[in-house]
């Protein structure tokens, strides 16, 4: 298991009490390995990951989309995931043409 790239993302955690609702941001990381993509609570085998894409929704944040065999998983990003996505695509191309 070789680490290829990491990307920070944010999870908004909502806590509701009888008096108030508070939202806090938890900083987490997505890791790309040669055999899987790992987030805090999920692991995706690399063969199940079809693509990655991203879109900024303003100047401060955007969405990183993980396209898998089981659906599309969105992750909020505060920094550009361009290098992470490019690392994934380069890795996929190497796997495709060297296998």
Coordinates of C-alpha atoms in Angstrom, one line a residue:
X1 CA 0.0 0.0 0.0
X2 CA 1.8 3.1 -1.3
X3 CA 0.5 6.6 -0.5
X4 CA 0.2 8.6 -3.8
X5 CA -1.5 11.8 -2.7
X6 CA -3.6 13.4 0.1
X7 CA -6.4 16.1 0.0
X8 CA -7.9 17.9 2.9
X9 CA -11.7 18.2 3.0
X10 CA -14.2 19.5 5.4
X11 CA -17.2 17.8 7.1
X12 CA -19.8 20.0 8.6
X13 CA -21.1 18.4 11.8
X14 CA -24.4 19.7 13.0
X15 CA -25.4 19.4 16.7
X16 CA -28.9 20.1 17.7
X17 CA -30.1 20.6 21.3
X18 CA -33.5 21.8 22.6
X19 CA -32.2 25.4 22.6
X20 CA -29.9 25.7 19.7
X21 CA -28.2 24.3 16.6
X22 CA -24.5 24.6 16.1
X23 CA -22.5 23.7 13.0
X24 CA -18.8 23.0 13.3
X25 CA -16.3 22.1 10.5
X26 CA -14.1 19.1 11.0
X27 CA -11.0 19.0 8.9
X28 CA -10.4 15.5 7.4
X29 CA -8.2 14.0 4.7
X30 CA -8.8 11.9 1.7
X31 CA -5.8 9.6 0.8
X32 CA -5.1 8.1 -2.5
X33 CA -3.2 4.8 -2.3
X34 CA -2.2 2.4 -5.1
X35 CA -5.0 0.1 -4.1
X36 CA -7.7 2.3 -2.6
X37 CA -9.0 5.7 -1.8
X38 CA -9.6 6.3 1.9
X39 CA -11.6 8.9 3.8
X40 CA -12.3 9.1 7.5
X41 CA -15.3 6.7 7.4
X42 CA -15.1 5.0 3.9
X43 CA -12.7 3.0 1.9
X44 CA -13.1 2.6 -1.9
X45 CA -11.1 -0.1 -3.7
X46 CA -9.2 1.6 -6.5
X47 CA -11.0 -0.6 -9.1
X48 CA -14.4 0.8 -7.9
X49 CA -13.3 4.5 -8.4
X50 CA -14.2 5.5 -12.0
X51 CA -13.2 9.2 -11.9
X52 CA -12.7 12.3 -9.8
X53 CA -13.8 15.8 -10.6
X54 CA -14.2 19.1 -8.8
X55 CA -16.0 22.4 -9.0
X56 CA -15.6 25.6 -7.0
X57 CA -18.8 27.1 -5.6
X58 CA -17.3 30.5 -4.9
X59 CA -13.8 31.6 -4.1
X60 CA -13.5 30.0 -0.7
X61 CA -14.8 26.5 -1.2
X62 CA -15.8 23.9 -3.7
X63 CA -16.8 20.2 -4.1
X64 CA -14.6 17.3 -4.9
X65 CA -16.7 14.5 -6.5
X66 CA -15.6 10.9 -6.2
X67 CA -17.3 8.8 -9.0
X68 CA -17.5 5.2 -8.0
X69 CA -19.4 2.1 -9.0
X70 CA -21.8 2.7 -6.1
X71 CA -22.5 6.3 -6.9
X72 CA -21.0 9.8 -6.6
X73 CA -19.7 10.9 -3.3
X74 CA -19.3 14.7 -2.8
X75 CA -16.7 16.2 -0.4
X76 CA -16.4 19.9 0.6
X77 CA -12.9 21.3 -0.1
X78 CA -11.4 24.6 1.0
X79 CA -8.2 24.3 -1.2
X80 CA -7.9 23.3 -4.8
X81 CA -8.0 19.6 -5.3
X82 CA -6.4 20.0 -8.8
X83 CA -3.1 18.2 -7.9
X84 CA -5.0 15.4 -6.1
X85 CA -7.3 14.8 -9.1
X86 CA -4.4 15.0 -11.5
X87 CA -2.4 12.4 -9.4
X88 CA -5.4 10.1 -9.6
X89 CA -5.8 10.5 -13.3
X90 CA -2.0 9.9 -13.9
X91 CA -2.2 6.8 -11.7
X92 CA -5.2 5.5 -13.6
X93 CA -3.5 6.0 -16.9
X94 CA -0.3 4.2 -15.7
X95 CA -2.5 1.3 -14.5
X96 CA -4.4 1.1 -17.7
X97 CA -1.4 1.0 -20.0
X98 CA 1.0 -1.0 -17.9
X99 CA -1.3 -3.8 -16.9

